Short mmCIF file of C-alpha atoms and ligand atoms in Angstrom, two decimals:
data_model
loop_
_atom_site.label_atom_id
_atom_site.label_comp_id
_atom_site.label_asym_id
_atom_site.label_seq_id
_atom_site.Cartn_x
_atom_site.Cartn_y
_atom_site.Cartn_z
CA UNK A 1 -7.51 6.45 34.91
CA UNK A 2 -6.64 4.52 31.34
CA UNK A 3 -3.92 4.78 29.71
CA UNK A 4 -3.46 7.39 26.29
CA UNK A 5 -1.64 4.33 24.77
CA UNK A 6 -1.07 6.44 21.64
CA UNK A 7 0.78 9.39 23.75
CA UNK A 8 3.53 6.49 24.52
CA UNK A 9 6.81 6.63 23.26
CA UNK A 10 7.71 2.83 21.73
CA UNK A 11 10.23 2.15 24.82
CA UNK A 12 7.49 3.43 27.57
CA UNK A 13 5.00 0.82 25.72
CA UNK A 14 7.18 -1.43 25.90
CA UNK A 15 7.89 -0.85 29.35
CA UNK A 16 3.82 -0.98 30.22
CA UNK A 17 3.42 -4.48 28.46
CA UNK A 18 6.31 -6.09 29.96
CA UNK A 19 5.52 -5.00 33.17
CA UNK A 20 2.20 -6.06 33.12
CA UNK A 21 3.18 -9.48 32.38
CA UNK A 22 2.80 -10.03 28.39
CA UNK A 23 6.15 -10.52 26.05
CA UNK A 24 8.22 -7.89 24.75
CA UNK A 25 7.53 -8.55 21.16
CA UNK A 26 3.70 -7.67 21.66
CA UNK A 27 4.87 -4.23 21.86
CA UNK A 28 6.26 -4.23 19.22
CA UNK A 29 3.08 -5.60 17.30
CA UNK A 30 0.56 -3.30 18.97
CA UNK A 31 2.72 0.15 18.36
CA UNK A 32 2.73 -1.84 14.51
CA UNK A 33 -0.94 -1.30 15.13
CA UNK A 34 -1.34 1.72 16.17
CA UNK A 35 0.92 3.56 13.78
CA UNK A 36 -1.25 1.92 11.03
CA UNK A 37 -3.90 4.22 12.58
CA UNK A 38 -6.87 1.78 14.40
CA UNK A 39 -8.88 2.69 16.20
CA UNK A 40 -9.74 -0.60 18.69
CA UNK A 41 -8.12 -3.17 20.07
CA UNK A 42 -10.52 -5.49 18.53
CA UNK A 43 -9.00 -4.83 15.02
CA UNK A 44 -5.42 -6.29 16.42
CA UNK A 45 -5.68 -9.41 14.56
CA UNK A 46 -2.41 -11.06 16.09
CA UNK A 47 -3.07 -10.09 19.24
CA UNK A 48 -4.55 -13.26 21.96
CA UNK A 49 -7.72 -12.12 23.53
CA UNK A 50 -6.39 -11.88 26.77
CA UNK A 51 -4.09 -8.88 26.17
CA UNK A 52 -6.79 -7.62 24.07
CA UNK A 53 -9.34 -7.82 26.86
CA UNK A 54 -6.28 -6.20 29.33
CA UNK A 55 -5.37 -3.30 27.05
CA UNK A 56 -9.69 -2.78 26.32
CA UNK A 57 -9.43 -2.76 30.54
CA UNK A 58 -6.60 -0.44 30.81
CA UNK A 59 -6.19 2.02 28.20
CA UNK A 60 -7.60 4.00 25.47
CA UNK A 61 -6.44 4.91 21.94
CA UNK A 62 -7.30 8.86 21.32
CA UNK A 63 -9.70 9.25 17.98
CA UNK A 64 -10.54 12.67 16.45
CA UNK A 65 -13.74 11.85 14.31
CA UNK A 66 -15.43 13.90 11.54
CA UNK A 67 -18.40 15.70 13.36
CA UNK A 68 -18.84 18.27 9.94
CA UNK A 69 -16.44 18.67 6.71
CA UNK A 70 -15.99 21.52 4.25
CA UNK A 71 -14.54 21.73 1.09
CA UNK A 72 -13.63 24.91 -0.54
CA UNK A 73 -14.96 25.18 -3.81
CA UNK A 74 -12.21 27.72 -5.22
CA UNK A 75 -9.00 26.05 -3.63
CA UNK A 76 -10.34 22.83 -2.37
CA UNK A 77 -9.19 23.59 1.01
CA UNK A 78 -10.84 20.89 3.61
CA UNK A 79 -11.41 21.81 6.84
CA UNK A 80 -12.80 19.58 9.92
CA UNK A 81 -14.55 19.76 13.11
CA UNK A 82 -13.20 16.44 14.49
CA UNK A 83 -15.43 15.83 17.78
CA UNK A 84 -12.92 14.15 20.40
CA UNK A 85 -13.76 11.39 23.20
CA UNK A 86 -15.20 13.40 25.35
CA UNK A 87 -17.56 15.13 23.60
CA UNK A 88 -15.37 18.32 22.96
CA UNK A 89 -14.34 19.71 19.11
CA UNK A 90 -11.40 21.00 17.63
CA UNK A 91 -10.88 22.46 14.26
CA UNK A 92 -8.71 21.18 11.60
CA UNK A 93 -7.70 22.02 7.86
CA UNK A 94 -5.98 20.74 5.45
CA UNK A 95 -4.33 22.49 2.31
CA UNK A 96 -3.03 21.39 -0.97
CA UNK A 97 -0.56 23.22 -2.34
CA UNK A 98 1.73 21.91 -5.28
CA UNK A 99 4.20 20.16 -3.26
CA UNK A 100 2.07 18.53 -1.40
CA UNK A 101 -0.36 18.35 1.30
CA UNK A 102 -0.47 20.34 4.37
CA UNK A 103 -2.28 20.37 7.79
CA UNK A 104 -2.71 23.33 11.01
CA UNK A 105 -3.73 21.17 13.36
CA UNK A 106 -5.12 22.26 16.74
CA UNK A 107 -3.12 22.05 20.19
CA UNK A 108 -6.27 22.72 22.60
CA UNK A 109 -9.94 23.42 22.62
CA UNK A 110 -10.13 27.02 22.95
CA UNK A 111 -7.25 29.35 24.18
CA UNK A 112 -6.67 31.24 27.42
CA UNK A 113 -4.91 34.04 25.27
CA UNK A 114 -7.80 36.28 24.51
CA UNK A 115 -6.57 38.05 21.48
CA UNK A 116 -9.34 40.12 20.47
CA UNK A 117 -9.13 39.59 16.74
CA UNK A 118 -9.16 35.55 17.20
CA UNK A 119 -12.26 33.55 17.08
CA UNK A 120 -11.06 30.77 18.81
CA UNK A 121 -9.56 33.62 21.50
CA UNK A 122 -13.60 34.86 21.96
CA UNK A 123 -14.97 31.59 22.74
CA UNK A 124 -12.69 31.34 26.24
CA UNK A 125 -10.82 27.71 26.79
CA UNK A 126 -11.35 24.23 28.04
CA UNK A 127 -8.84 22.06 28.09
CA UNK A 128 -5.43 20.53 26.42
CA UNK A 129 -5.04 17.79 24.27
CA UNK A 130 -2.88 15.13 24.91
CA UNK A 131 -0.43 14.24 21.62
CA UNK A 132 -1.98 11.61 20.73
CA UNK A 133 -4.83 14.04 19.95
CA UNK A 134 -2.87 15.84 18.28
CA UNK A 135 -2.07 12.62 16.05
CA UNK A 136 -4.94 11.70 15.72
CA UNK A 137 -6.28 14.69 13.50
CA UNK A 138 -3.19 14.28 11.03
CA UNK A 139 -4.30 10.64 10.74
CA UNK A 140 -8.22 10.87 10.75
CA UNK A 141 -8.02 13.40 7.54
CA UNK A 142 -5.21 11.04 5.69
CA UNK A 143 -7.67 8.34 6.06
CA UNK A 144 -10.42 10.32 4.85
CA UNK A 145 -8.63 12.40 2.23
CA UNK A 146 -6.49 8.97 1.20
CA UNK A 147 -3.39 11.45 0.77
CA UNK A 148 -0.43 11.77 2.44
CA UNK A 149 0.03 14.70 4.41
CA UNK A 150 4.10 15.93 4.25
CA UNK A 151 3.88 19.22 5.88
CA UNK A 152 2.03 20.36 9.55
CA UNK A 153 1.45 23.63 10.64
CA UNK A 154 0.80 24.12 14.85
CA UNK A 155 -2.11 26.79 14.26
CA UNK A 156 -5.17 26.11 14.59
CA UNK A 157 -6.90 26.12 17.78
CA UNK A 158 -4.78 26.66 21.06
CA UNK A 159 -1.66 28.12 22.02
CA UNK A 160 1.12 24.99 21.42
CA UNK A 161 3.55 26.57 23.97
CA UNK A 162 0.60 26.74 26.66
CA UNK A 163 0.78 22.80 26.39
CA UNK A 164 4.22 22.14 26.11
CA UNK A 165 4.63 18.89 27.16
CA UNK A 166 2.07 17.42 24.80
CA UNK A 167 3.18 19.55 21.56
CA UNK A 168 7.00 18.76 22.79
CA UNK A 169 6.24 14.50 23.18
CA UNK A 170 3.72 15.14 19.84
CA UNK A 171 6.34 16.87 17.91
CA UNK A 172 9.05 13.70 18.67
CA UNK A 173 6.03 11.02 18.08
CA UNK A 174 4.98 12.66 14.54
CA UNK A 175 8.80 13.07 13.20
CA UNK A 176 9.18 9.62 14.58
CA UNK A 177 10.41 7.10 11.65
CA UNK A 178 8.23 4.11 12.90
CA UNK A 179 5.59 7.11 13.65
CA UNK A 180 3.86 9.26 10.73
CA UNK A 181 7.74 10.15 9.98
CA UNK A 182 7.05 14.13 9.23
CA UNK A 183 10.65 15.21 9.76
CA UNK A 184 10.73 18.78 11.84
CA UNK A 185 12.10 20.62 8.59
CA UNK A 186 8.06 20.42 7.50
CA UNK A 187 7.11 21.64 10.79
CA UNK A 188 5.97 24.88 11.73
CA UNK A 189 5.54 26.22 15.53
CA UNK A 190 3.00 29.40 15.52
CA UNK A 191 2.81 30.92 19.33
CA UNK A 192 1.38 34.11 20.18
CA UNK A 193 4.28 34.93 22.66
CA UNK A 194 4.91 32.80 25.89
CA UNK A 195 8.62 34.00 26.34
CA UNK A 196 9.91 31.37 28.98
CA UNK A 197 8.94 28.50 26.43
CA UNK A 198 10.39 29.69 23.79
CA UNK A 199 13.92 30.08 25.32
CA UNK A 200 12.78 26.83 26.95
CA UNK A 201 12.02 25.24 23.20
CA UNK A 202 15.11 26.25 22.10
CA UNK A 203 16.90 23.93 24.15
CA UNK A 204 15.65 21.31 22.04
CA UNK A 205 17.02 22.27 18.86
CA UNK A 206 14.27 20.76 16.84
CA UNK A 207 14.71 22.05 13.29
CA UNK A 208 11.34 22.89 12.86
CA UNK A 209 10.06 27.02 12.22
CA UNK A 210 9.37 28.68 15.08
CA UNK A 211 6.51 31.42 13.58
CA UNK A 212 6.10 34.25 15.86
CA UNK A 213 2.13 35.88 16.26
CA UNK A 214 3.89 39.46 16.29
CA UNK A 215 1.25 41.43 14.86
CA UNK A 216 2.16 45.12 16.08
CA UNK A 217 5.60 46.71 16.26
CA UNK A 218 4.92 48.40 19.97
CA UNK A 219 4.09 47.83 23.41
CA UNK A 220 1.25 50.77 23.32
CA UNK A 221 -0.78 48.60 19.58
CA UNK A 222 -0.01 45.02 21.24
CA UNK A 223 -1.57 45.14 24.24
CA UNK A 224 -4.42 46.52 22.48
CA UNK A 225 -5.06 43.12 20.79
CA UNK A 226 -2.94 40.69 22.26
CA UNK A 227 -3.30 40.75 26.55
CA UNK A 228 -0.23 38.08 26.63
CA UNK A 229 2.07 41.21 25.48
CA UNK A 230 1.12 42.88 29.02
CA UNK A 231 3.13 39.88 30.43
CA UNK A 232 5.82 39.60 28.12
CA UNK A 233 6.31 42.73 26.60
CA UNK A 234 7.61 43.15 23.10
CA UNK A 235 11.44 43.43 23.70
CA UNK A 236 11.14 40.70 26.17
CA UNK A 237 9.76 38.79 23.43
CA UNK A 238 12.28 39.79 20.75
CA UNK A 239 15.63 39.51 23.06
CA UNK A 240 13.89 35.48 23.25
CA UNK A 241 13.64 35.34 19.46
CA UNK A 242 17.43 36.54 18.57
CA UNK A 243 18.40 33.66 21.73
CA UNK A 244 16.40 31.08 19.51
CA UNK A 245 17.86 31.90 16.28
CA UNK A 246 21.46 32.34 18.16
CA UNK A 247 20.88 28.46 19.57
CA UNK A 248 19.12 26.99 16.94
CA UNK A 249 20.61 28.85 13.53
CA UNK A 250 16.59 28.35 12.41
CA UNK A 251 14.96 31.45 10.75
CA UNK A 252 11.97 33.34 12.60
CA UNK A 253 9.18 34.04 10.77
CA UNK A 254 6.35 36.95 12.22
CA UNK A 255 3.20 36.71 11.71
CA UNK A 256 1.50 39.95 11.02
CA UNK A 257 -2.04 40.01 10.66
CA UNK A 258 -2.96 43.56 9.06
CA UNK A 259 -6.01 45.33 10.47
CA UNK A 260 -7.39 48.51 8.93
CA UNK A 261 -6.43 51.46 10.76
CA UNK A 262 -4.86 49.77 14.09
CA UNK A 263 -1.77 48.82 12.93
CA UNK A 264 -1.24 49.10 9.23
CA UNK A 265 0.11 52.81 9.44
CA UNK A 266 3.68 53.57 7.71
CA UNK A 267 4.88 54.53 10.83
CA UNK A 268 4.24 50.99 11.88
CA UNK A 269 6.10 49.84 8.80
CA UNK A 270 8.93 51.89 10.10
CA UNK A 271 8.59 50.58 13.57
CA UNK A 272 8.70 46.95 12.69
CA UNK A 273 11.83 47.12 10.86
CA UNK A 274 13.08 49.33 13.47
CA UNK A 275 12.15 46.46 15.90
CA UNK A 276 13.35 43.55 13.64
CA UNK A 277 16.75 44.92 12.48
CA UNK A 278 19.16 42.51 12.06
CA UNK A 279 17.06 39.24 13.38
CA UNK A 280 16.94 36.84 10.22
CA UNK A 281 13.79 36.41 9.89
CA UNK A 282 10.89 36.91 7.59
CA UNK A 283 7.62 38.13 7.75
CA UNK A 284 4.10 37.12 6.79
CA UNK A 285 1.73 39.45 6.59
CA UNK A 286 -1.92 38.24 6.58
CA UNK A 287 -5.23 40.35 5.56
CA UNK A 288 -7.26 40.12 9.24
CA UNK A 289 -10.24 37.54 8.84
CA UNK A 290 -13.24 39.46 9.97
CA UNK A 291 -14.28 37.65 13.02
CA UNK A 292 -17.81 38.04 14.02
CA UNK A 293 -17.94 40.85 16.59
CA UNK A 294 -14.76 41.88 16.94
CA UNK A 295 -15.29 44.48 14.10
CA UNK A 296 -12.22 44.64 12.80
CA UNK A 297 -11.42 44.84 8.54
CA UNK A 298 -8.69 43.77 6.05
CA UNK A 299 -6.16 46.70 5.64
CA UNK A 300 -6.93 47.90 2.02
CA UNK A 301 -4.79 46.48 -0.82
CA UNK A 302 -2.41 50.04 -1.01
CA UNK A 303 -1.92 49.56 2.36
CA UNK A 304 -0.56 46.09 2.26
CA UNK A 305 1.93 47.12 -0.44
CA UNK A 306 3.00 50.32 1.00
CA UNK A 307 3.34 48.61 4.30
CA UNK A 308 5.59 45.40 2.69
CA UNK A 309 7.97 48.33 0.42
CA UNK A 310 8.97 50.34 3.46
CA UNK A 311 9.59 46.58 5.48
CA UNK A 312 11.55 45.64 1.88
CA UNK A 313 13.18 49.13 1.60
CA UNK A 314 14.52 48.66 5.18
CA UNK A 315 15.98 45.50 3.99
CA UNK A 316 13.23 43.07 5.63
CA UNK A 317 11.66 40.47 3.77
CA UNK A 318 8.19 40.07 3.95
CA UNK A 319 5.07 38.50 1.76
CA UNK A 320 0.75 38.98 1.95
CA UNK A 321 0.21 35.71 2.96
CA UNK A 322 -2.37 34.06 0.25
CA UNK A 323 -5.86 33.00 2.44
CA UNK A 324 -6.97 30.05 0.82
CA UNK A 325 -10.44 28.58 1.96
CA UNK A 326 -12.10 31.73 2.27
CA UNK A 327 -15.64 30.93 1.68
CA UNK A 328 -15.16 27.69 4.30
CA UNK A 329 -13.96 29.65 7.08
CA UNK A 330 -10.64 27.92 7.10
CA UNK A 331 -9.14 30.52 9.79
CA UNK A 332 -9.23 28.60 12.86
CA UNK A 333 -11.39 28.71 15.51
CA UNK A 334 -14.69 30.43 13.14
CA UNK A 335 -16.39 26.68 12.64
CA UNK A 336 -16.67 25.51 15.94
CA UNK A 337 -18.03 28.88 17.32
CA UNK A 338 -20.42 28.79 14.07
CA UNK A 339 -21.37 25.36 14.92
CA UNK A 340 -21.41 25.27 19.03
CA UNK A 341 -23.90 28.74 18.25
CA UNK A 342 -26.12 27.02 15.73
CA UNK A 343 -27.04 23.81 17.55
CA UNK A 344 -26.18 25.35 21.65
CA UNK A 345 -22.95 22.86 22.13
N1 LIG B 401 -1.88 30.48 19.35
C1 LIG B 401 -0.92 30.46 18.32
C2 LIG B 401 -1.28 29.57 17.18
C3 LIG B 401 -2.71 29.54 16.76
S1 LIG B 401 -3.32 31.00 16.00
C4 LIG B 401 -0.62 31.86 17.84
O1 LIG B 401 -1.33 32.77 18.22
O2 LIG B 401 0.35 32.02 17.13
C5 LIG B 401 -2.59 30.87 14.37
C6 LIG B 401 -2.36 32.21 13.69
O3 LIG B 401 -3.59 32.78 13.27
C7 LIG B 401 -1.69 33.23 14.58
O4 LIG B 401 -0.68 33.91 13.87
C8 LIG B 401 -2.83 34.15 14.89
O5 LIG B 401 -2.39 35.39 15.32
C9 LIG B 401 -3.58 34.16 13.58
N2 LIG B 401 -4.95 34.66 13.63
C10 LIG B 401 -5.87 34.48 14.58
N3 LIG B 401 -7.02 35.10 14.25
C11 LIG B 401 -6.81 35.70 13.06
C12 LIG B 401 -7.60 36.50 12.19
N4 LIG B 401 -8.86 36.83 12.51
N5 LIG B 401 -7.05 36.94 11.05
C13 LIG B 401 -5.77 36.61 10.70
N6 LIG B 401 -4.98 35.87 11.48
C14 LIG B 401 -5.48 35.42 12.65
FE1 LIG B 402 -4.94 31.96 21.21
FE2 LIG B 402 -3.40 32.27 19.05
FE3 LIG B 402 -6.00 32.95 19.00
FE4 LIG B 402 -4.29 34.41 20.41
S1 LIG B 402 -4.28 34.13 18.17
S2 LIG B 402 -6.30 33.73 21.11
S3 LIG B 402 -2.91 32.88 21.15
S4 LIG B 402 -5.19 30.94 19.27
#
């Protein structure tokens, strides 16, 4: 097995070059390298050929390249499908907004979670990616897009607390100040629900934004849509997110994806804040993308502000959640199933 060189932290390289016989100060010019984002050993200009040919012989540096790119022609929006090494794809898209740009990156191909409103949830899972895979999409689309890219959101494909080693050693690499150097305030942590990591995250104290997928205010609606609730049921998962905000003094903010007659009820409105009281947080309340199959619609527009004036009424604060990239299907996970259809991958 080779080594993901790019997954390394700078004293672990350091550690793998010394021991296998080179000088210290090569590390320090091949993690120079690496952080400048190539993508072969080849292109290591100071490097002699013999630790070239050793590192070609012992490890590998993790690419994500552009299989297909879209461009939104009302927001331009860009989203990838960046084809890994072996073969498998993961979605990625990037946003500009006024302060900048701004990336939800994927965390695995697929999901295990089977929400049923989720495209990426429908096409069933296959496997983790390592951090530097993680990396790798940041850097592929600031090469391509020539920008840089200041803030990262963690939801695109995948559940990030289903890999939590990688997303925990990817989070360190990319706030890293020899690394990309996004600081943790301009990161963003979306997980459906997996209550022992998130007490377990905690313990870090990153100061990144732990977003919560919440997306019904009872046991009875969640399960309904989201099977991880019949594991960790709603007050399980709430008790976790006043412990995070007790350790970490970092804001929640819920997710709340609005579907037309399941969950978009004023009695639901009344629920949540029922259910939320006293937790600072905020919440985000998205329109449902229509997912192919899964036939569920976008709660009509009196809905979404009847639903947000009770929340605001019972002193919760909550926004609709603009969808940019509408006509490039910029909600994760709808590409690659488009794609892996169309041409049987
Ligand atoms: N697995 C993590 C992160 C990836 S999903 C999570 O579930 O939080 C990123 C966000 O997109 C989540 O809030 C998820 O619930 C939401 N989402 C998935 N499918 C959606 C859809 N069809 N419409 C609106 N939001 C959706
Ligand atoms: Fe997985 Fe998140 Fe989609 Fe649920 S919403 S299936 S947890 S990616």
């Amino acid at each position: 097995m080779k080594t993901d060189i790019k997954s390394l932290y700078y004293p672990e390289l350091e550690s793998f070059i010394v021991d296998s016989g080179f000088p210290k100060f090569r590390a320090k010019q091949i993690y120079g390298w690496l952080n400048k984002g190539v993508c072969e050993f080849e292109q290591m200009r100071n490097i002699p050929k013999n630790l070239i040919d050793f590192l070609n012989s012992s490890c590998y540096i993790s690419v994500a390249n552009i299989e297909k790119k879209l461009v939104s022609r009302y927001d331009k929006t860009v989203k990838y499908l960046f084809r890994l090494f072996d073969g498998e794809f993961v979605e990625t898209v990037v946003m500009s907004y006024r302060h900048g740009y701004s990336i939800c990156v994927s965390t695995q191909v697929g999901c295990k979670m089977g929400c049923t409103f989720c495209a990426t949830g429908k096409s069933g899972f296959s496997r983790s990616l390592n951090s530097s895979e993680i990396l790798a999409q940041i850097e592929s689309a600031q090469k391509d897009l020539n920008v840089r890219i200041s803030n990262i959101v963690l939801m695109g494909m995948g559940e990030p607390l289903d890999n939590f080693d990688n997303v925990i050693r990817f989070l360190k690499l990319v706030s890293s100040e020899d690394g990309l150097n996004i600081g943790m305030r301009h990161i963003t942590l979306s997980t459906c629900g997996v209550v022992p990591k998130i007490y377990e995250l905690a313990k870090y104290n990153f100061a990144l934004t732990l977003s919560v997928s919440l997306h019904a205010p009872d046991n009875e609606t969640r399960s309904k849509t989201m099977p991880i609730n019949n594991v960790y049921p709603i007050e399980q998962l709430i008790t976790a997110c006043r412990d995070y905000f007790d350790t970490t003094g970092r804001r929640i903010s819920f997710e709340y994806a609005m579907i037309d007659g399941v969950n978009d009820t004023d009695e639901c409105a009344e629920k949540l804040s029922k259910l939320l009281k006293g937790l600072n947080c905020h919440v985000n309340l998205i329109p449902v993308n229509s997912v192919k199959g899964t036939g569920y619609k976008k709660s009509r527009l009196d809905r979404q502000r009847d639903f947000i004036n009770i929340l605001n009424k019972n002193s919760i604060t909550a926004t609709v959640r603009r969808t940019l990239g509408s006509d490039i299907d910029a909600s994760c996970g709808q590409l690659k199933r488009n794609y892996t259809e169309k041409t049987g991958g």
